[in-house]
Coordinates of C-alpha atoms and ligand atoms in Angstrom, one line a residue:
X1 CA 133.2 15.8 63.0
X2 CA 132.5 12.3 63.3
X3 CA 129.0 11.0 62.7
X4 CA 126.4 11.3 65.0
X5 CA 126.1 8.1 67.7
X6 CA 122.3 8.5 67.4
X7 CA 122.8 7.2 63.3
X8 CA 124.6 4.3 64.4
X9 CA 123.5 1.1 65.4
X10 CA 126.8 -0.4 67.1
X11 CA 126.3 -3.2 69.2
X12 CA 128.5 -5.0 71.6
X13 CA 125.9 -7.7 72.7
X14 CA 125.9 -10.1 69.5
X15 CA 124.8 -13.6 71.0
X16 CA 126.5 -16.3 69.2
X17 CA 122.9 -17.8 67.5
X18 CA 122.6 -14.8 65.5
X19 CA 125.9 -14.5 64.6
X20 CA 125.5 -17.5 62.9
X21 CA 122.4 -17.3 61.6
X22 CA 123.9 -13.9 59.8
X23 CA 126.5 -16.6 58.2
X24 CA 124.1 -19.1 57.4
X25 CA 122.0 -16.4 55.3
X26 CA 121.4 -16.7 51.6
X27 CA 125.1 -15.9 50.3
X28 CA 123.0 -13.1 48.1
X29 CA 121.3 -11.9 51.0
X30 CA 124.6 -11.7 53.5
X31 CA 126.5 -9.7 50.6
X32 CA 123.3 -7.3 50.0
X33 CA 122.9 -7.0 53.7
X34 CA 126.7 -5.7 54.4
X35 CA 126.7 -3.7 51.2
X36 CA 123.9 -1.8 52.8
X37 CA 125.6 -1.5 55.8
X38 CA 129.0 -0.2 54.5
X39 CA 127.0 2.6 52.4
X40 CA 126.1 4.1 55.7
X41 CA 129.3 4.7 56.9
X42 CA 131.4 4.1 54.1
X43 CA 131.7 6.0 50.6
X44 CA 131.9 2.3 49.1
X45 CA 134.4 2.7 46.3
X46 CA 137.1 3.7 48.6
X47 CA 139.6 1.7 49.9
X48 CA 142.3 2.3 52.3
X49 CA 145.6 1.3 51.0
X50 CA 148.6 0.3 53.9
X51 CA 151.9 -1.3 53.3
X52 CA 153.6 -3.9 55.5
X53 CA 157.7 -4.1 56.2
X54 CA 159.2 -7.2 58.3
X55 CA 161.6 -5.0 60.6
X56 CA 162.8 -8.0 62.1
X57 CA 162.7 -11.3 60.1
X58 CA 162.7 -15.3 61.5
X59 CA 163.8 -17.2 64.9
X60 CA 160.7 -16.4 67.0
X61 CA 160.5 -18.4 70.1
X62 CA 156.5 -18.5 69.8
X63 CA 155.3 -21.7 68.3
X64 CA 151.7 -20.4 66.0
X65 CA 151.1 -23.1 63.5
X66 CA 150.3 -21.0 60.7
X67 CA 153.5 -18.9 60.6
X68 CA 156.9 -19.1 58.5
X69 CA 158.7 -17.3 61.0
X70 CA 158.5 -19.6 64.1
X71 CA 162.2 -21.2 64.6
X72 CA 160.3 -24.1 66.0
X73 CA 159.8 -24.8 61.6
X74 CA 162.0 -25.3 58.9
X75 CA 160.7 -23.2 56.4
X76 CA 164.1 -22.0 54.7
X77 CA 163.4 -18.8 55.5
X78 CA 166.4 -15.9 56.2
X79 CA 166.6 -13.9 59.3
X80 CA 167.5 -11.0 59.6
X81 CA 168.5 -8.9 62.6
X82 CA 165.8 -5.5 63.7
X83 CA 166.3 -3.4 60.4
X84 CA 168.3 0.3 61.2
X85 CA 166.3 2.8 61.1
X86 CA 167.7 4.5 58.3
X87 CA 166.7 1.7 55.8
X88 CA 163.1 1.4 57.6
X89 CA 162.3 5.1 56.7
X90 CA 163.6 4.2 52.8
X91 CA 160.9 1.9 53.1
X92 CA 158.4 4.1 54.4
X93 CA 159.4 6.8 51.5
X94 CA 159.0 4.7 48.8
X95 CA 155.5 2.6 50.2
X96 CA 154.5 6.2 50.3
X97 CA 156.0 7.4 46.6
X98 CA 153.5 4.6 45.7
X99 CA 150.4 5.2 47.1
X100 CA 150.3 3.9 50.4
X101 CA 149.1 5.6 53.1
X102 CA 149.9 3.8 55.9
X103 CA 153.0 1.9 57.1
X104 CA 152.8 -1.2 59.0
X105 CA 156.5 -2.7 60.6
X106 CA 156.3 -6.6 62.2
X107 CA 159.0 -7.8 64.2
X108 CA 159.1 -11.7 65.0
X109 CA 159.0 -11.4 68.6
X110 CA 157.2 -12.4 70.9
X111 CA 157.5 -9.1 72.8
X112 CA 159.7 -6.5 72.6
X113 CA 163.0 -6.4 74.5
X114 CA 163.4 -2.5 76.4
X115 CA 167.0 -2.7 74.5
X116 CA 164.9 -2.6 70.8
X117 CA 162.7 0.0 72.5
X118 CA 164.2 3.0 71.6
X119 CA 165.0 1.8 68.3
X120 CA 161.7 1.1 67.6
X121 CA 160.0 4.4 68.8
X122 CA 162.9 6.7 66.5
X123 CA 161.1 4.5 63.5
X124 CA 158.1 5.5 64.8
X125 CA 158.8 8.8 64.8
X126 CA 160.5 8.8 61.3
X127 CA 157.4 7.8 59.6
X128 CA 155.4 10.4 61.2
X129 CA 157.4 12.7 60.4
X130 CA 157.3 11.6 56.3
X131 CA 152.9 12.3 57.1
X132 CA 152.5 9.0 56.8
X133 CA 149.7 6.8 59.4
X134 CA 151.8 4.7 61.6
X135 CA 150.8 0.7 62.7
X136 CA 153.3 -1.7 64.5
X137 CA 153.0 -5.1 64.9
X138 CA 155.9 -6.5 67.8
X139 CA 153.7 -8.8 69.9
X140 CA 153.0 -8.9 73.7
X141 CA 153.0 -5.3 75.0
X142 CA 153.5 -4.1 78.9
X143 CA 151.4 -1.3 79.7
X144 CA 154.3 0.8 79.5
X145 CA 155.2 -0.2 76.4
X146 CA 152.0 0.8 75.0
X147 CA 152.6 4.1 76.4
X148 CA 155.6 4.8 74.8
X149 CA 154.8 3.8 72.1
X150 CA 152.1 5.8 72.0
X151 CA 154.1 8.6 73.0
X152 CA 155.8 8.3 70.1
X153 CA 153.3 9.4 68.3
X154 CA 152.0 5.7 66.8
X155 CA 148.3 5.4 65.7
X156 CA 147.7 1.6 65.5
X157 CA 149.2 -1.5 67.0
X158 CA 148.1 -4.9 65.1
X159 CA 147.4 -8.0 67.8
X160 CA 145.3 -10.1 66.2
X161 CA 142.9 -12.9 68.2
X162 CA 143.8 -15.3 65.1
X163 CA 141.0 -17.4 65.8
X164 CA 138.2 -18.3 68.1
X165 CA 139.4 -19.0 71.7
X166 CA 138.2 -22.8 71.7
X167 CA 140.4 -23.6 68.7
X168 CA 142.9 -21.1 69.8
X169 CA 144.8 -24.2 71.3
X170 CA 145.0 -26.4 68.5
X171 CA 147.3 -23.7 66.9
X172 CA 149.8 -22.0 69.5
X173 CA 150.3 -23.6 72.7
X174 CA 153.2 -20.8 73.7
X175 CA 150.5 -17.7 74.9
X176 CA 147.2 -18.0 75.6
X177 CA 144.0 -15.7 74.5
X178 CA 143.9 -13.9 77.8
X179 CA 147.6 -12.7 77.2
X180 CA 146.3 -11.2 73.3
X181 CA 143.1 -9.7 75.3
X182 CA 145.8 -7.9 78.1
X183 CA 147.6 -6.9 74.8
X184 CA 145.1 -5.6 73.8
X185 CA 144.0 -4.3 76.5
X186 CA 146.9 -2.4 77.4
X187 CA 146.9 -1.0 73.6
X188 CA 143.5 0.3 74.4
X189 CA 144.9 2.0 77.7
X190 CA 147.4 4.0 75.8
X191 CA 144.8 5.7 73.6
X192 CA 146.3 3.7 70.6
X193 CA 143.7 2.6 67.7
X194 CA 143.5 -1.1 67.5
X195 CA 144.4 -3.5 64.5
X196 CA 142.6 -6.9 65.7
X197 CA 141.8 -9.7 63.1
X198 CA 142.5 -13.4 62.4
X199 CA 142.9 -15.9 60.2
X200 CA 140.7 -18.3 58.3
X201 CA 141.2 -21.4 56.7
X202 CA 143.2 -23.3 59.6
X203 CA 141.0 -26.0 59.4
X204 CA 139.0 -24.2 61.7
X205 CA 135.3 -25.0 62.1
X206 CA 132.7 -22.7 60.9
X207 CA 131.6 -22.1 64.6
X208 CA 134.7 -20.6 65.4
X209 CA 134.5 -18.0 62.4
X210 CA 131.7 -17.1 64.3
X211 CA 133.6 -17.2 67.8
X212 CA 136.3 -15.2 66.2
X213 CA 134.1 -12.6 64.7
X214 CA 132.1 -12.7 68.4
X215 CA 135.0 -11.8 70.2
X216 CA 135.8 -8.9 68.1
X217 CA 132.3 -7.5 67.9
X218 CA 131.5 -7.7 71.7
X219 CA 135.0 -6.1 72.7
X220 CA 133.7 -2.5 74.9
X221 CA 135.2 -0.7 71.4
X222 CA 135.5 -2.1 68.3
X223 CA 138.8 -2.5 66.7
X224 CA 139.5 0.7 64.0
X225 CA 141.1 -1.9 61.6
X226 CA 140.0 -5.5 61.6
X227 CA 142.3 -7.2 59.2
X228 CA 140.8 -10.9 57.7
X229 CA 143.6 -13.0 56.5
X230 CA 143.3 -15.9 54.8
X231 CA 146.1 -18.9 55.6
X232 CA 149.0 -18.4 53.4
X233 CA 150.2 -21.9 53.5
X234 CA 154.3 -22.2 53.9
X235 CA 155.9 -25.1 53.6
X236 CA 157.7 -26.3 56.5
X237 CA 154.9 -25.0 59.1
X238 CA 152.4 -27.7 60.8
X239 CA 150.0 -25.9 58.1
X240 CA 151.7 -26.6 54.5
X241 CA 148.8 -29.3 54.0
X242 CA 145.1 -29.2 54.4
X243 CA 142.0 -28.6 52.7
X244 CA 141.2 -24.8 51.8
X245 CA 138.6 -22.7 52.7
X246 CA 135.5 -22.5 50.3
X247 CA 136.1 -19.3 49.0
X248 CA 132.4 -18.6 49.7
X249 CA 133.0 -18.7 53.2
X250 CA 135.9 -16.4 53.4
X251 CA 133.9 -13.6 51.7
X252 CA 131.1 -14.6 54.3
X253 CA 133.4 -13.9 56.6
X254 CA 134.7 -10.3 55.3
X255 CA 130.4 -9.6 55.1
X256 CA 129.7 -10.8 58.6
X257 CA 132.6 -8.6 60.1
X258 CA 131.2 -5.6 58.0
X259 CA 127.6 -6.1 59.7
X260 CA 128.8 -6.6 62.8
X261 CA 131.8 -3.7 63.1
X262 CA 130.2 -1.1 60.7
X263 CA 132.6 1.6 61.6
X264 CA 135.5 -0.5 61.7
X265 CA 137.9 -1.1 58.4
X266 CA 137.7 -4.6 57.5
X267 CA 141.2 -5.4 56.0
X268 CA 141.2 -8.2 52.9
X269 CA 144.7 -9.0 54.6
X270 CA 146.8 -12.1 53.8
X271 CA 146.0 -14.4 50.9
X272 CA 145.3 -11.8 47.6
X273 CA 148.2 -13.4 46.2
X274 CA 146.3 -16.6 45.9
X275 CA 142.8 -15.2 45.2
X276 CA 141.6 -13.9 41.4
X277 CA 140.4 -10.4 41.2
X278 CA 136.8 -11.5 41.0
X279 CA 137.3 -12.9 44.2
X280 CA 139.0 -9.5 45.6
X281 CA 135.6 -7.6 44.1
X282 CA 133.3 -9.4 46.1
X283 CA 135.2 -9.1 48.8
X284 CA 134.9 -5.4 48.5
X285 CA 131.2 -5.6 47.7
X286 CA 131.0 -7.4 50.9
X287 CA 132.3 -4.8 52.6
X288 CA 136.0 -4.7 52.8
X289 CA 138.0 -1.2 52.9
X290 CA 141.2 -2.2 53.7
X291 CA 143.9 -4.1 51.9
X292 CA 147.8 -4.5 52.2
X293 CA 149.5 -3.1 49.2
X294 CA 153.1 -3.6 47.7
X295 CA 155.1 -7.2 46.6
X296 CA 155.7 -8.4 50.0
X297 CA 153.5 -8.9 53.1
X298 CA 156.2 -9.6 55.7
X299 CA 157.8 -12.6 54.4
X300 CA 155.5 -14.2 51.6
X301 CA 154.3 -12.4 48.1
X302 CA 151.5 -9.8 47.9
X303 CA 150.1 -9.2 44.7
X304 CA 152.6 -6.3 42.6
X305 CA 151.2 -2.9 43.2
X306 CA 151.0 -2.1 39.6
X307 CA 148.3 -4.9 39.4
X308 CA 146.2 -3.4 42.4
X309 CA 146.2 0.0 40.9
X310 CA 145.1 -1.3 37.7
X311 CA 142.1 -3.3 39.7
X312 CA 140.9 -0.5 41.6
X313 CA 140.7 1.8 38.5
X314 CA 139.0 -1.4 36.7
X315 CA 136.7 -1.6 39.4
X316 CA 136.2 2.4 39.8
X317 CA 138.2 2.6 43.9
X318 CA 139.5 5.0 44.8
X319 CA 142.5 5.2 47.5
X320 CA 141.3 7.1 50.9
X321 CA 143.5 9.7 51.8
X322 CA 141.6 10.4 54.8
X323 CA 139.4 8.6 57.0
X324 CA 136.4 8.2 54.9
X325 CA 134.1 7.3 57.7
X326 CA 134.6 10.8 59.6
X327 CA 132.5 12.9 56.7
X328 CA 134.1 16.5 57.1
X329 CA 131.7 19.5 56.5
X330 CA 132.2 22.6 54.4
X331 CA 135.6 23.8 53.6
X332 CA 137.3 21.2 55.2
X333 CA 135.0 19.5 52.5
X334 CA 136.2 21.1 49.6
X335 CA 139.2 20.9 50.5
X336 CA 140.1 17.5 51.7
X337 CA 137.8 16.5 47.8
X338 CA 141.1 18.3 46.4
X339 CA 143.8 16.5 48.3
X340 CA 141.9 13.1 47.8
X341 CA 142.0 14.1 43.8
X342 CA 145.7 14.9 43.8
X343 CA 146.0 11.6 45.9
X344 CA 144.4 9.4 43.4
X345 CA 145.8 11.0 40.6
X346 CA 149.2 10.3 41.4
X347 CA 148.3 6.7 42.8
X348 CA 146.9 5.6 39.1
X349 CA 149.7 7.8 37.4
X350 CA 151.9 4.2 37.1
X351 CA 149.1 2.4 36.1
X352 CA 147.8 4.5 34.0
X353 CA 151.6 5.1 32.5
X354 CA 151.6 1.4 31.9
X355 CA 148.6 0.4 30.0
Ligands
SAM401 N1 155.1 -11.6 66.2 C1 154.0 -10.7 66.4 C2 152.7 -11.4 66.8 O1 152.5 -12.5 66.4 O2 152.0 -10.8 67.5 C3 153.7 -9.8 65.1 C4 153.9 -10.4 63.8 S1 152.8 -11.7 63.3 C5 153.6 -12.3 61.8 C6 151.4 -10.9 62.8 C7 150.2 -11.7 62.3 O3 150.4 -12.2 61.0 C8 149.8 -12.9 63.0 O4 149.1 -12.6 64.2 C9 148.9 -13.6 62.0 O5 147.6 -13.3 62.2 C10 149.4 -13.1 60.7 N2 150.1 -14.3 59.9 C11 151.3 -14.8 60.2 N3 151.5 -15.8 59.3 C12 150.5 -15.9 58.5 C13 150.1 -16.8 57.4 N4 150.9 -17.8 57.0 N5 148.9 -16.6 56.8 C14 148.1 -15.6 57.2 N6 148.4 -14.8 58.2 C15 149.5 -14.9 58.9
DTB402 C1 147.9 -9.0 59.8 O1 146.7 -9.3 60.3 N1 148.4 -9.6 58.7 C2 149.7 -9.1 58.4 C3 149.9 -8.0 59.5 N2 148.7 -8.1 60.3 C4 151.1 -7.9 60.3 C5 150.7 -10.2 58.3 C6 150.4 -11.2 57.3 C7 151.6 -12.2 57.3 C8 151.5 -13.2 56.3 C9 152.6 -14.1 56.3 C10 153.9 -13.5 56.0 O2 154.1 -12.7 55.0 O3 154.9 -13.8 56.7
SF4_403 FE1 156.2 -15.3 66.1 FE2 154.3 -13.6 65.5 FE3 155.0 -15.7 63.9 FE4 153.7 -16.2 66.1 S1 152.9 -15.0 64.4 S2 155.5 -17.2 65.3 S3 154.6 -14.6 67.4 S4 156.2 -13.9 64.4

């Protein structure tokens, strides 16, 4: 049973003023504010836990500034053809051996191609069938696509807005924000849950954090996973060089997206590599329940998974096994408290083993 709509203030209406005046708050006041919002919906020390494979590495035709896997860039990086299926669902096994309870695949496409169709729906399938959450990532989908994907049996596909539409040009000129919103749209159609972030730190202008975070909020549903990456820079993209974000701002963001999707995971997505665990905590206080978990994102280093089970028992988070957010009743209760012990137990056991 989910919770009540009549206990839930979720707006789709935000007008850009107060979004920004929810940014401009007291940094004190922002974090206070989305903690209180998160410990309505949220048990707040419990953290969803997904890991990412590339299933198809390099040469994309599309041209986004940020990313090391445009062949428009000389990044040194190596392709690699779409992965067989076989060595996908080792992946899968050992992401969830470890703790993870979602698998994410990313292909560097721009779309899919009907040839990699099938392929792609048999590794849906496969992970399913290891009880594992399923997310793909593959770009522009048809309607049809969506479907069978969907059909497959998938539960999220990631398309992610990236940033607000008026600096959207300044950083990929090769598809424009209405194609990501017909994505999107189509993703929606199919019954699918929705993965929809961006990034920060592209030299973007605090108005379009606040244009990024607009168009998420005001979509007719709010995207079940909103992942919040911040700029990996790689050298050989237009990106390598510039100044960084105050981290400041990039936990202002993670609050912001709590206050204004308070049902949705926020994801603390790309960038943990280069951010201290103090800086992951308040990230966490400010309301994220999401992160990517295990030593790769798709091509660039994620913090070691030992290390992340160490900071959430340091920090007292736990992994969710199920979706904390739905608050079962009674048995289900009782026993869904027993799985999620057994779960956490055997996510610390390593860590724990280690100290
Ligand atoms: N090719 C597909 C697409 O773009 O829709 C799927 C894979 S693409 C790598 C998935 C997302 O990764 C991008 O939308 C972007 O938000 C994120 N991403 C890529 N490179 C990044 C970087 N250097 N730093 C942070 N996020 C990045
Ligand atoms: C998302 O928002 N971030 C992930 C996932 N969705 C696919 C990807 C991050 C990629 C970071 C750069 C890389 O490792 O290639
Ligand atoms: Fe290609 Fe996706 Fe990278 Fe853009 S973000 S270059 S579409 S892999």
């Amino acid at each position: 049973m989910g919770l009540g709509a009549d206990k839930l203030e979720i707006r789709h209406n935000w007008q850009f003023d107060e979004v920004k005046a929810l940014f401009d708050q007291p940094f004190s006041d922002l974090i206070f504010q989305a903690q209180c919002v998160h410990r309505q919906h949220f048990d707040p020390n419990t953290v969803q836990v997904s890991t990412l494979l590339s299933i198809k590495t390099g040469s994309c035709p599309e041209d986004c500034k940020y990313c090391p896997q445009s062949n428009r860039y000389d990044t040194g990086l190596e392709k690699e053809a779409l992965l067989e299926i076989e060595t996908v669902l080792e992946e899968a096994k050992a992401a969830k051996a470890s703790g993870a309870t979602r698998f994410c695949m990313g292909a560097a496409w721009r779309s899919p191609k009907q040839k990699d169709m099938h392929h792609v729906l048999q590794m849906v399938r496969g992970v399913k069938e290891l009880g594992m959450e399923s997310c793909m990532t593959l770009g522009m989908l048809s309607v049809d696509q969506a479907e069978e994907l969907a059909g497959a049996g998938l539960d999220y596909y990631n398309h992610n807005l990236d940033t607000s539409p008026e600096y959207y040009c300044d950083i990929i000129s090769t598809r424009s924000y209405q194609d990501r919103l017909d994505t999107l749209a189509n993703v929606r159609a199919a019954g699918l849950k929705v993965c929809c972030g961006g990034i920060v730190g592209m030299g973007e202008q605090p108005d379009d954090r606040v244009g990024l975070l607009l168009q998420l909020a005001n979509m007719e549903e709010h995207p079940e996973s909103v992942p919040i990456n911040r700029l990996v820079r790689v050298e050989g993209t237009p990106l390598e060089v510039g100044d960084d974000l105050d981290p400041f701002d990039f936990i202002r963001t993670i609050a912001v997206a709590r206050i204004l999707m308070p049902i949705s995971h926020v994801r603390l997505s790309a960038g943990r590599e280069e951010m201290n665990e103090q800086m992951q905590a308040l990230a966490f206080l400010a309301g994220a329940n999401s992160i990517f978990y295990g030593e790769k994102l798709l091509t660039t280093p994620n913090p070691a998974a030992n290390k992340d089970k160490q900071l959430f028992q340091r920090l007292g988070i736990n992994s969710e096994k199920y979706e904390s957010q739905r608050c079962p009743q009674g048995d289900e209760l009782a026993l869904l408290d027993k799985l999620e012990k057994a779960h956490n137990d055997a996510f610390f056991y390593d860590a724990t083993a280690s100290k």
